[in-house]
PDB file of C-alpha atoms in Angstrom:
ATOM      1  CA  MET A  42      58.603 153.646 150.805  1.00  0.00           C
ATOM      2  CA  PHE A  43      61.229 151.528 149.916  1.00  0.00           C
ATOM      3  CA  SER A  44      59.647 148.358 150.106  1.00  0.00           C
ATOM      4  CA  SER A  45      56.801 149.845 147.615  1.00  0.00           C
ATOM      5  CA  GLY A  46      59.823 151.318 145.443  1.00  0.00           C
ATOM      6  CA  LEU A  47      61.197 148.026 145.378  1.00  0.00           C
ATOM      7  CA  HIS A  48      58.114 146.158 144.619  1.00  0.00           C
ATOM      8  CA  ASP A  49      56.907 148.446 141.942  1.00  0.00           C
ATOM      9  CA  LEU A  50      60.487 147.721 140.525  1.00  0.00           C
ATOM     10  CA  VAL A  51      60.040 144.405 140.319  1.00  0.00           C
ATOM     11  CA  VAL A  52      56.521 144.399 138.929  1.00  0.00           C
ATOM     12  CA  ASP A  53      58.101 146.987 136.486  1.00  0.00           C
ATOM     13  CA  TRP A  54      60.889 144.625 135.517  1.00  0.00           C
ATOM     14  CA  GLY A  55      58.761 141.422 135.063  1.00  0.00           C
ATOM     15  CA  SER A  56      56.620 143.094 132.718  1.00  0.00           C
ATOM     16  CA  LEU A  57      59.563 144.500 130.856  1.00  0.00           C
ATOM     17  CA  TYR A  58      61.173 141.000 130.950  1.00  0.00           C
ATOM     18  CA  ALA A  59      58.171 139.370 129.776  1.00  0.00           C
ATOM     19  CA  ASN A  60      57.318 141.656 127.019  1.00  0.00           C
ATOM     20  CA  HIS A  61      61.015 142.081 125.200  1.00  0.00           C
ATOM     21  CA  ALA A  62      62.516 139.023 123.858  1.00  0.00           C
ATOM     22  CA  ALA A  63      65.784 140.991 123.252  1.00  0.00           C
ATOM     23  CA  ILE A  64      66.132 141.845 126.851  1.00  0.00           C
ATOM     24  CA  ARG A  65      65.554 138.182 127.651  1.00  0.00           C
ATOM     25  CA  THR A  66      68.114 137.051 125.487  1.00  0.00           C
ATOM     26  CA  VAL A  67      70.654 139.436 126.801  1.00  0.00           C
ATOM     27  CA  VAL A  68      69.899 138.374 130.261  1.00  0.00           C
ATOM     28  CA  LEU A  69      69.869 134.769 129.644  1.00  0.00           C
ATOM     29  CA  PHE A  70      73.269 134.954 127.449  1.00  0.00           C
ATOM     30  CA  ALA A  71      75.109 136.898 129.977  1.00  0.00           C
ATOM     31  CA  HIS A  72      73.990 134.002 132.546  1.00  0.00           C
ATOM     32  CA  ILE A  73      74.743 131.168 130.338  1.00  0.00           C
ATOM     33  CA  GLY A  74      77.967 133.070 128.759  1.00  0.00           C
ATOM     34  CA  GLY A  75      78.804 133.714 132.289  1.00  0.00           C
ATOM     35  CA  LEU A  76      78.555 129.757 133.390  1.00  0.00           C
ATOM     36  CA  VAL A  77      80.256 128.544 130.384  1.00  0.00           C
ATOM     37  CA  THR A  78      83.152 130.867 130.757  1.00  0.00           C
ATOM     38  CA  ALA A  79      83.595 130.615 134.453  1.00  0.00           C
ATOM     39  CA  ALA A  80      82.907 126.711 134.674  1.00  0.00           C
ATOM     40  CA  GLY A  81      84.749 126.084 131.514  1.00  0.00           C
ATOM     41  CA  ALA A  82      88.057 127.741 132.860  1.00  0.00           C
ATOM     42  CA  ALA A  83      87.521 126.338 136.316  1.00  0.00           C
ATOM     43  CA  VAL A  84      87.263 122.857 135.626  1.00  0.00           C
ATOM     44  CA  THR A  85      90.008 123.007 133.296  1.00  0.00           C
ATOM     45  CA  ALA A  86      92.119 124.366 136.169  1.00  0.00           C
ATOM     46  CA  ASP A  87      90.863 121.762 138.216  1.00  0.00           C
ATOM     47  CA  ARG A  88      91.952 119.072 135.947  1.00  0.00           C
ATOM     48  CA  GLY A  89      95.088 120.724 135.787  1.00  0.00           C
ATOM     49  CA  ILE A  90      95.540 120.211 139.645  1.00  0.00           C
ATOM     50  CA  LEU A  91      94.395 116.699 139.377  1.00  0.00           C
ATOM     51  CA  ARG A  92      97.151 115.867 136.482  1.00  0.00           C
ATOM     52  CA  ALA A  93      99.663 117.842 138.745  1.00  0.00           C
ATOM     53  CA  MET A  94      99.264 115.284 141.655  1.00  0.00           C
ATOM     54  CA  ARG A  95     101.371 112.695 139.501  1.00  0.00           C
ATOM     55  CA  LEU A  96     104.046 115.362 138.378  1.00  0.00           C
ATOM     56  CA  ASP A  97     107.326 116.038 140.233  1.00  0.00           C
ATOM     57  CA  ALA A  98     107.728 119.609 142.080  1.00  0.00           C
ATOM     58  CA  ARG A  99     109.225 121.578 139.311  1.00  0.00           C
ATOM     59  CA  GLU A 100     106.285 120.948 136.828  1.00  0.00           C
ATOM     60  CA  ARG A 101     103.837 121.078 139.603  1.00  0.00           C
ATOM     61  CA  ALA A 102     105.071 124.785 140.098  1.00  0.00           C
ATOM     62  CA  ALA A 103     104.575 125.319 136.208  1.00  0.00           C
ATOM     63  CA  GLN A 104     101.065 124.197 136.762  1.00  0.00           C
ATOM     64  CA  LEU A 105     100.243 126.117 139.404  1.00  0.00           C
ATOM     65  CA  ASP A 106     101.483 129.351 137.476  1.00  0.00           C
ATOM     66  CA  ALA A 107      99.005 128.491 134.849  1.00  0.00           C
ATOM     67  CA  ILE A 108      96.085 127.588 137.119  1.00  0.00           C
ATOM     68  CA  GLU A 109      96.626 131.004 138.759  1.00  0.00           C
ATOM     69  CA  ARG A 110      95.964 132.640 135.171  1.00  0.00           C
ATOM     70  CA  THR A 111      92.531 131.012 135.134  1.00  0.00           C
ATOM     71  CA  HIS A 112      91.087 132.903 138.172  1.00  0.00           C
ATOM     72  CA  ARG A 113      90.580 136.165 136.428  1.00  0.00           C
ATOM     73  CA  VAL A 114      88.521 134.113 133.719  1.00  0.00           C
ATOM     74  CA  VAL A 115      86.744 132.501 136.272  1.00  0.00           C
ATOM     75  CA  LEU A 116      85.945 135.800 138.289  1.00  0.00           C
ATOM     76  CA  THR A 117      84.905 137.458 135.018  1.00  0.00           C
ATOM     77  CA  GLY A 118      82.172 134.820 134.416  1.00  0.00           C
ATOM     78  CA  LEU A 119      81.140 134.968 138.126  1.00  0.00           C
ATOM     79  CA  VAL A 120      80.604 138.734 137.459  1.00  0.00           C
ATOM     80  CA  PHE A 121      78.475 138.365 134.694  1.00  0.00           C
ATOM     81  CA  ILE A 122      76.489 135.318 136.491  1.00  0.00           C
ATOM     82  CA  ALA A 123      76.008 137.668 139.692  1.00  0.00           C
ATOM     83  CA  ILE A 124      74.652 140.476 137.328  1.00  0.00           C
ATOM     84  CA  SER A 125      72.055 138.421 135.493  1.00  0.00           C
ATOM     85  CA  GLY A 126      71.433 135.965 137.969  1.00  0.00           C
ATOM     86  CA  PRO A 127      69.554 138.446 140.254  1.00  0.00           C
ATOM     87  CA  LEU A 128      67.793 139.830 136.986  1.00  0.00           C
ATOM     88  CA  LEU A 129      66.532 136.486 136.260  1.00  0.00           C
ATOM     89  CA  PHE A 130      65.134 136.124 139.800  1.00  0.00           C
ATOM     90  CA  ALA A 131      63.210 139.189 139.792  1.00  0.00           C
ATOM     91  CA  SER A 132      61.845 138.303 136.504  1.00  0.00           C
ATOM     92  CA  ASP A 133      59.754 135.731 138.331  1.00  0.00           C
ATOM     93  CA  VAL A 134      60.054 136.363 142.298  1.00  0.00           C
ATOM     94  CA  ASP A 135      57.164 134.292 143.141  1.00  0.00           C
ATOM     95  CA  ALA A 136      58.272 130.970 141.116  1.00  0.00           C
ATOM     96  CA  PHE A 137      61.715 131.325 142.427  1.00  0.00           C
ATOM     97  CA  LEU A 138      60.816 131.806 146.090  1.00  0.00           C
ATOM     98  CA  HIS A 139      58.789 128.972 145.976  1.00  0.00           C
ATOM     99  CA  SER A 140      61.174 126.623 144.171  1.00  0.00           C
ATOM    100  CA  ARG A 141      63.239 124.112 146.522  1.00  0.00           C
ATOM    101  CA  LEU A 142      65.124 123.951 143.323  1.00  0.00           C
ATOM    102  CA  PHE A 143      66.221 127.274 143.083  1.00  0.00           C
ATOM    103  CA  TRP A 144      67.298 127.344 146.802  1.00  0.00           C
ATOM    104  CA  THR A 145      69.295 124.161 146.600  1.00  0.00           C
ATOM    105  CA  LYS A 146      71.018 125.853 143.450  1.00  0.00           C
ATOM    106  CA  MET A 147      71.983 128.879 145.632  1.00  0.00           C
ATOM    107  CA  THR A 148      73.182 126.434 148.126  1.00  0.00           C
ATOM    108  CA  LEU A 149      75.309 125.068 145.676  1.00  0.00           C
ATOM    109  CA  VAL A 150      76.739 128.400 144.553  1.00  0.00           C
ATOM    110  CA  ALA A 151      77.561 129.432 148.275  1.00  0.00           C
ATOM    111  CA  LEU A 152      79.573 126.150 148.786  1.00  0.00           C
ATOM    112  CA  LEU A 153      81.253 126.642 145.532  1.00  0.00           C
ATOM    113  CA  VAL A 154      82.571 130.394 146.438  1.00  0.00           C
ATOM    114  CA  ILE A 155      83.599 128.703 149.783  1.00  0.00           C
ATOM    115  CA  ASN A 156      85.357 126.208 147.989  1.00  0.00           C
ATOM    116  CA  GLY A 157      86.978 128.266 145.643  1.00  0.00           C
ATOM    117  CA  ALA A 158      88.324 130.579 148.618  1.00  0.00           C
ATOM    118  CA  VAL A 159      89.723 127.313 150.176  1.00  0.00           C
ATOM    119  CA  LEU A 160      91.024 126.164 146.666  1.00  0.00           C
ATOM    120  CA  THR A 161      92.734 129.574 146.111  1.00  0.00           C
ATOM    121  CA  ALA A 162      94.256 129.598 149.830  1.00  0.00           C
ATOM    122  CA  ALA A 163      95.726 125.888 149.302  1.00  0.00           C
ATOM    123  CA  GLU A 164      97.230 127.084 146.157  1.00  0.00           C
ATOM    124  CA  ARG A 165      98.683 129.880 147.518  1.00  0.00           C
ATOM    125  CA  ARG A 166     100.260 127.520 150.413  1.00  0.00           C
ATOM    126  CA  ALA A 167     101.282 125.206 147.606  1.00  0.00           C
ATOM    127  CA  ALA A 168     103.096 128.113 145.429  1.00  0.00           C
ATOM    128  CA  SER A 169     105.134 129.266 148.620  1.00  0.00           C
ATOM    129  CA  GLY A 170     106.455 125.421 148.818  1.00  0.00           C
ATOM    130  CA  ASP A 171     103.971 123.765 150.930  1.00  0.00           C
ATOM    131  CA  ALA A 172     103.599 119.847 149.833  1.00  0.00           C
ATOM    132  CA  GLY A 173     100.928 119.399 152.373  1.00  0.00           C
ATOM    133  CA  ALA A 174      98.683 121.709 150.548  1.00  0.00           C
ATOM    134  CA  TRP A 175      98.439 119.446 147.654  1.00  0.00           C
ATOM    135  CA  PRO A 176      95.942 116.804 149.320  1.00  0.00           C
ATOM    136  CA  ALA A 177      93.328 119.974 150.148  1.00  0.00           C
ATOM    137  CA  LEU A 178      93.922 121.272 146.499  1.00  0.00           C
ATOM    138  CA  GLN A 179      93.073 117.522 145.167  1.00  0.00           C
ATOM    139  CA  LEU A 180      90.183 117.792 147.304  1.00  0.00           C
ATOM    140  CA  THR A 181      88.884 120.875 146.349  1.00  0.00           C
ATOM    141  CA  ALA A 182      89.596 120.529 142.751  1.00  0.00           C
ATOM    142  CA  ILE A 183      87.285 117.507 142.703  1.00  0.00           C
ATOM    143  CA  ALA A 184      84.525 119.376 145.076  1.00  0.00           C
ATOM    144  CA  SER A 185      84.875 122.150 142.452  1.00  0.00           C
ATOM    145  CA  ILE A 186      83.766 119.961 139.325  1.00  0.00           C
ATOM    146  CA  ALA A 187      81.336 118.100 141.072  1.00  0.00           C
ATOM    147  CA  LEU A 188      79.798 121.371 142.662  1.00  0.00           C
ATOM    148  CA  TRP A 189      80.019 123.215 138.950  1.00  0.00           C
ATOM    149  CA  SER A 190      77.944 120.123 137.348  1.00  0.00           C
ATOM    150  CA  LEU A 191      75.621 119.959 139.948  1.00  0.00           C
ATOM    151  CA  ILE A 192      74.681 124.014 139.647  1.00  0.00           C
ATOM    152  CA  THR A 193      74.611 123.694 135.778  1.00  0.00           C
ATOM    153  CA  LEU A 194      71.984 120.623 136.541  1.00  0.00           C
ATOM    154  CA  CYS A 195      70.078 122.406 138.602  1.00  0.00           C
ATOM    155  CA  GLY A 196      69.710 125.403 136.206  1.00  0.00           C
ATOM    156  CA  ALA A 197      68.899 123.058 133.546  1.00  0.00           C
ATOM    157  CA  ALA A 198      66.087 121.395 135.793  1.00  0.00           C
ATOM    158  CA  LEU A 199      64.498 124.775 136.948  1.00  0.00           C
ATOM    159  CA  PRO A 200      62.542 125.781 134.001  1.00  0.00           C
ATOM    160  CA  ASN A 201      61.248 122.016 133.739  1.00  0.00           C
ATOM    161  CA  ILE A 202      60.675 121.034 137.324  1.00  0.00           C
ATOM    162  CA  GLY A 203      60.362 124.290 139.113  1.00  0.00           C
TER     163      GLY A 203
ATOM    164  CA  MET B1193      50.573 137.153 151.056  1.00  0.00           C
ATOM    165  CA  THR B1194      48.546 135.624 153.907  1.00  0.00           C
ATOM    166  CA  PRO B1195      47.076 132.365 153.318  1.00  0.00           C
ATOM    167  CA  LEU B1196      43.433 131.735 152.441  1.00  0.00           C
ATOM    168  CA  HIS B1197      43.126 129.282 155.442  1.00  0.00           C
ATOM    169  CA  LEU B1198      45.713 127.892 158.085  1.00  0.00           C
ATOM    170  CA  ASP B1199      42.839 125.360 159.271  1.00  0.00           C
ATOM    171  CA  GLY B1200      44.258 122.122 158.741  1.00  0.00           C
ATOM    172  CA  CYS B1201      47.734 123.008 158.088  1.00  0.00           C
ATOM    173  CA  ASP B1202      50.383 121.530 160.016  1.00  0.00           C
ATOM    174  CA  ARG B1203      53.067 123.293 162.207  1.00  0.00           C
ATOM    175  CA  ARG B1204      55.490 123.191 159.365  1.00  0.00           C
ATOM    176  CA  ASP B1205      53.266 124.306 156.843  1.00  0.00           C
ATOM    177  CA  PHE B1206      52.471 127.282 158.965  1.00  0.00           C
ATOM    178  CA  LEU B1207      55.861 128.165 159.705  1.00  0.00           C
ATOM    179  CA  LYS B1208      56.908 127.994 156.021  1.00  0.00           C
ATOM    180  CA  CYS B1209      53.875 129.911 155.325  1.00  0.00           C
ATOM    181  CA  ALA B1210      55.055 132.607 158.024  1.00  0.00           C
ATOM    182  CA  ALA B1211      58.788 132.618 156.853  1.00  0.00           C
ATOM    183  CA  THR B1212      57.613 133.101 153.306  1.00  0.00           C
ATOM    184  CA  THR B1213      55.239 136.016 154.166  1.00  0.00           C
ATOM    185  CA  MET B1214      57.966 137.671 156.415  1.00  0.00           C
ATOM    186  CA  SER B1215      60.765 137.107 153.634  1.00  0.00           C
ATOM    187  CA  LEU B1216      58.322 138.681 151.431  1.00  0.00           C
ATOM    188  CA  ALA B1217      57.446 141.574 153.615  1.00  0.00           C
ATOM    189  CA  ALA B1218      61.077 142.125 154.399  1.00  0.00           C
ATOM    190  CA  PHE B1219      61.829 142.551 150.875  1.00  0.00           C
ATOM    191  CA  GLY B1220      58.821 144.553 150.328  1.00  0.00           C
ATOM    192  CA  LEU B1221      57.140 142.108 147.825  1.00  0.00           C
ATOM    193  CA  GLY B1222      54.237 140.963 150.018  1.00  0.00           C
ATOM    194  CA  ASP B1223      50.720 141.770 148.470  1.00  0.00           C
ATOM    195  CA  LEU B1224      52.051 141.755 145.045  1.00  0.00           C
ATOM    196  CA  HIS B1225      49.594 144.224 143.054  1.00  0.00           C
ATOM    197  CA  ALA B1226      49.662 147.321 140.717  1.00  0.00           C
ATOM    198  CA  ALA B1227      47.207 148.441 138.416  1.00  0.00           C
ATOM    199  CA  GLY B1228      44.958 145.596 137.506  1.00  0.00           C
ATOM    200  CA  LEU B1229      43.956 142.607 139.193  1.00  0.00           C
ATOM    201  CA  PRO B1230      45.765 142.090 142.586  1.00  0.00           C
ATOM    202  CA  VAL B1231      47.325 138.925 142.807  1.00  0.00           C
ATOM    203  CA  ALA B1232      47.645 136.669 146.361  1.00  0.00           C
ATOM    204  CA  PHE B1233      49.275 133.597 147.163  1.00  0.00           C
ATOM    205  CA  GLY B1234      47.237 131.377 148.918  1.00  0.00           C
ATOM    206  CA  GLU B1235      46.075 127.521 149.902  1.00  0.00           C
ATOM    207  CA  GLY B1236      42.882 126.206 149.662  1.00  0.00           C
ATOM    208  CA  ILE B1237      41.501 123.470 152.046  1.00  0.00           C
ATOM    209  CA  ALA B1238      41.580 120.015 150.138  1.00  0.00           C
ATOM    210  CA  ALA B1239      39.411 117.261 150.731  1.00  0.00           C
ATOM    211  CA  ALA B1240      39.642 114.293 147.992  1.00  0.00           C
ATOM    212  CA  SER B1241      39.380 115.537 144.754  1.00  0.00           C
ATOM    213  CA  GLU B1242      37.910 118.884 145.628  1.00  0.00           C
ATOM    214  CA  ILE B1243      39.497 122.250 146.893  1.00  0.00           C
ATOM    215  CA  ARG B1244      37.628 125.003 148.753  1.00  0.00           C
ATOM    216  CA  TYR B1245      38.635 128.526 148.774  1.00  0.00           C
ATOM    217  CA  PRO B1246      36.748 131.489 150.152  1.00  0.00           C
ATOM    218  CA  VAL B1247      35.023 133.568 147.193  1.00  0.00           C
ATOM    219  CA  PRO B1248      37.430 136.289 146.509  1.00  0.00           C
ATOM    220  CA  ALA B1249      35.962 139.799 147.641  1.00  0.00           C
ATOM    221  CA  ALA B1250      36.991 141.655 144.482  1.00  0.00           C
ATOM    222  CA  ASP B1251      38.644 141.179 141.234  1.00  0.00           C
ATOM    223  CA  GLY B1252      41.884 139.436 141.909  1.00  0.00           C
ATOM    224  CA  VAL B1253      43.903 136.434 140.884  1.00  0.00           C
ATOM    225  CA  THR B1254      44.683 134.011 143.823  1.00  0.00           C
ATOM    226  CA  ILE B1255      47.773 131.311 143.283  1.00  0.00           C
ATOM    227  CA  ASP B1256      47.544 128.092 145.155  1.00  0.00           C
ATOM    228  CA  ARG B1257      51.337 126.340 144.408  1.00  0.00           C
ATOM    229  CA  LYS B1258      50.934 123.722 146.652  1.00  0.00           C
ATOM    230  CA  ASN B1259      47.803 122.326 144.859  1.00  0.00           C
ATOM    231  CA  GLN B1260      48.787 123.968 141.553  1.00  0.00           C
ATOM    232  CA  VAL B1261      45.589 126.161 140.920  1.00  0.00           C
ATOM    233  CA  ILE B1262      44.874 129.374 140.231  1.00  0.00           C
ATOM    234  CA  VAL B1263      41.820 131.299 141.170  1.00  0.00           C
ATOM    235  CA  VAL B1264      40.572 134.177 139.357  1.00  0.00           C
ATOM    236  CA  ARG B1265      37.651 136.404 139.869  1.00  0.00           C
ATOM    237  CA  TYR B1266      37.312 138.521 136.953  1.00  0.00           C
ATOM    238  CA  GLN B1267      34.300 140.719 135.631  1.00  0.00           C
ATOM    239  CA  GLN B1268      31.676 139.139 137.959  1.00  0.00           C
ATOM    240  CA  HIS B1269      32.927 135.588 137.096  1.00  0.00           C
ATOM    241  CA  LEU B1270      34.847 133.038 139.103  1.00  0.00           C
ATOM    242  CA  TYR B1271      37.328 130.478 137.441  1.00  0.00           C
ATOM    243  CA  ALA B1272      39.901 128.090 138.484  1.00  0.00           C
ATOM    244  CA  PHE B1273      43.017 127.218 136.217  1.00  0.00           C
ATOM    245  CA  ASN B1274      45.660 124.520 136.414  1.00  0.00           C
ATOM    246  CA  LEU B1275      48.635 126.419 137.292  1.00  0.00           C
ATOM    247  CA  ALA B1276      50.878 124.422 134.428  1.00  0.00           C
ATOM    248  CA  CYS B1277      51.027 126.147 130.881  1.00  0.00           C
ATOM    249  CA  PRO B1278      49.171 123.665 128.606  1.00  0.00           C
ATOM    250  CA  HIS B1279      52.336 123.768 126.450  1.00  0.00           C
ATOM    251  CA  GLU B1280      54.909 122.564 128.305  1.00  0.00           C
ATOM    252  CA  ASN B1281      53.644 122.271 132.005  1.00  0.00           C
ATOM    253  CA  THR B1282      55.662 125.014 133.405  1.00  0.00           C
ATOM    254  CA  ALA B1283      53.921 127.225 136.261  1.00  0.00           C
ATOM    255  CA  LEU B1284      52.453 130.404 134.657  1.00  0.00           C
ATOM    256  CA  LYS B1285      52.678 133.673 136.062  1.00  0.00           C
ATOM    257  CA  TRP B1286      50.518 136.615 136.541  1.00  0.00           C
ATOM    258  CA  LEU B1287      51.632 139.957 135.071  1.00  0.00           C
ATOM    259  CA  PRO B1288      49.720 142.669 137.104  1.00  0.00           C
ATOM    260  CA  LYS B1289      51.151 145.707 135.005  1.00  0.00           C
ATOM    261  CA  ASP B1290      50.005 143.761 131.624  1.00  0.00           C
ATOM    262  CA  PHE B1291      47.098 142.243 133.279  1.00  0.00           C
ATOM    263  CA  ARG B1292      47.455 138.752 131.762  1.00  0.00           C
ATOM    264  CA  PHE B1293      49.106 135.182 132.201  1.00  0.00           C
ATOM    265  CA  GLN B1294      52.267 134.259 130.620  1.00  0.00           C
ATOM    266  CA  CYS B1295      54.295 131.418 130.844  1.00  0.00           C
ATOM    267  CA  PRO B1296      57.930 131.891 131.783  1.00  0.00           C
ATOM    268  CA  LYS B1297      59.451 129.533 129.435  1.00  0.00           C
ATOM    269  CA  HIS B1298      58.171 130.087 125.918  1.00  0.00           C
ATOM    270  CA  GLN B1299      56.203 132.927 126.637  1.00  0.00           C
ATOM    271  CA  SER B1300      52.557 132.043 125.698  1.00  0.00           C
ATOM    272  CA  ARG B1301      50.309 134.850 127.049  1.00  0.00           C
ATOM    273  CA  TYR B1302      46.549 134.596 128.331  1.00  0.00           C
ATOM    274  CA  GLN B1303      43.759 136.719 128.994  1.00  0.00           C
ATOM    275  CA  PRO B1304      42.662 137.011 132.795  1.00  0.00           C
ATOM    276  CA  ASN B1305      39.759 134.377 131.653  1.00  0.00           C
ATOM    277  CA  GLY B1306      42.584 132.105 130.474  1.00  0.00           C
ATOM    278  CA  THR B1307      41.717 132.803 126.814  1.00  0.00           C
ATOM    279  CA  PHE B1308      44.963 132.126 124.665  1.00  0.00           C
ATOM    280  CA  ILE B1309      46.456 135.390 123.304  1.00  0.00           C
ATOM    281  CA  ASP B1310      49.570 134.328 121.789  1.00  0.00           C
ATOM    282  CA  GLY B1311      52.552 132.012 121.691  1.00  0.00           C
ATOM    283  CA  ARG B1312      53.524 128.402 121.162  1.00  0.00           C
ATOM    284  CA  ALA B1313      50.728 127.182 123.180  1.00  0.00           C
ATOM    285  CA  THR B1314      47.829 125.625 121.170  1.00  0.00           C
ATOM    286  CA  ARG B1315      45.156 126.346 123.608  1.00  0.00           C
ATOM    287  CA  ASN B1316      43.365 128.205 126.289  1.00  0.00           C
ATOM    288  CA  MET B1317      44.609 127.583 129.815  1.00  0.00           C
ATOM    289  CA  ASP B1318      43.315 124.589 131.166  1.00  0.00           C
ATOM    290  CA  ARG B1319      40.064 124.970 133.270  1.00  0.00           C
ATOM    291  CA  LEU B1320      38.984 123.045 136.253  1.00  0.00           C
ATOM    292  CA  GLY B1321      35.153 122.238 137.467  1.00  0.00           C
ATOM    293  CA  VAL B1322      33.959 124.773 139.877  1.00  0.00           C
ATOM    294  CA  ARG B1323      30.948 125.643 141.997  1.00  0.00           C
ATOM    295  CA  LEU B1324      29.585 127.431 144.480  1.00  0.00           C
ATOM    296  CA  ASP B1325      29.044 125.966 148.510  1.00  0.00           C
ATOM    297  CA  ASP B1326      28.222 127.987 151.364  1.00  0.00           C
ATOM    298  CA  ASN B1327      30.317 131.155 150.088  1.00  0.00           C
ATOM    299  CA  MET B1328      32.998 128.858 149.053  1.00  0.00           C
ATOM    300  CA  LEU B1329      34.445 128.263 145.820  1.00  0.00           C
ATOM    301  CA  VAL B1330      34.713 124.356 145.188  1.00  0.00           C
ATOM    302  CA  VAL B1331      37.296 123.503 142.850  1.00  0.00           C
ATOM    303  CA  ASP B1332      37.387 119.976 141.985  1.00  0.00           C
ATOM    304  CA  VAL B1333      40.514 118.787 140.204  1.00  0.00           C
ATOM    305  CA  ASN B1334      39.162 115.686 138.492  1.00  0.00           C
ATOM    306  CA  LYS B1335      37.159 117.798 136.312  1.00  0.00           C
ATOM    307  CA  PHE B1336      39.713 119.078 134.055  1.00  0.00           C
ATOM    308  CA  TYR B1337      38.537 121.058 130.896  1.00  0.00           C
ATOM    309  CA  LYS B1338      40.973 121.484 127.856  1.00  0.00           C
ATOM    310  CA  SER B1339      39.276 123.996 125.179  1.00  0.00           C
ATOM    311  CA  ASP B1340      40.576 121.892 122.334  1.00  0.00           C
ATOM    312  CA  LYS B1341      38.757 118.899 123.120  1.00  0.00           C
ATOM    313  CA  ASP B1342      35.871 120.039 124.965  1.00  0.00           C
ATOM    314  CA  SER B1343      35.056 123.346 124.347  1.00  0.00           C
ATOM    315  CA  THR B1344      31.777 123.587 125.566  1.00  0.00           C
ATOM    316  CA  GLY B1345      33.026 122.049 128.908  1.00  0.00           C
ATOM    317  CA  TRP B1346      35.775 124.512 129.004  1.00  0.00           C
ATOM    318  CA  ALA B1347      33.509 127.785 128.680  1.00  0.00           C
ATOM    319  CA  ALA B1348      30.793 126.472 131.198  1.00  0.00           C
ATOM    320  CA  ALA B1349      33.600 126.157 133.556  1.00  0.00           C
ATOM    321  CA  THR B1350      33.006 129.080 135.537  1.00  0.00           C
ATOM    322  CA  VAL B1351      30.583 130.613 138.268  1.00  0.00           C
ATOM    323  CA  ALA B1352      28.794 133.711 137.740  1.00  0.00           C
ATOM    324  CA  LEU B1353      28.654 136.285 140.421  1.00  0.00           C
TER     325      LEU B1353
END
């Protein structure tokens, strides 16, 4: 009964999405807007970390404060992505299920989340005065920039390559 | 969701088909059909430029992603279409509730027989050559009919049942 209900929901949503330009626009705006917000803030913070590598301890601490304040912005963007993503997936389940590019993108998103957890853990260690945390911060900041870029590339390629 | 034929599939293909089928079943998305034509996902047997499909027992839509072919049985006729939208080559999707094909990129819409309804496309869905052979539908992917270039060929690219 549950699977039948879910199936009906997917069919109904697919039809609703296909028939209403306003709904498509809102969902896509939430997804792209979330990406711009989260990726923009994250890449800015990542660049801040890389720049802080060349600074002294006092300036690094100030930089860490600034970076910490960006987490809320990144998380807000991710919430919009997490809500709109499944809606986009449900609008064309068959196409996405069979798309290698889609699963590549999902793998990259999973890696990004893991990388984000490692980055914030290293950031906490660095804030508590552990200088040894900075190489990990540098590595995760580079990984973060690369992952956000690749995810954006996959998202752009998805409608064209499938 | 079951592939039309597993003959000729290697082990990897079979496992891929099985995994997809089980995933869809787990999520309750197998056998996607509602009111209107049921949709199935399958794979024909390809040999040279021809792909063979069992003749569908009832009206319905079969999507063969591997060979980029859509097979439709509709109002006692069989059709085979290129999966790509003639506008910008995005894979078309079937909307069972709305009883039509639609391009997810620019929303061009088509009737089950491939006739263009509205949208950015400028012609009907591209048809492929079809014939019946021993109760199998044979699709010739080298015979490609575009309605704006060869309207007679396009109209004739069907098998009446």
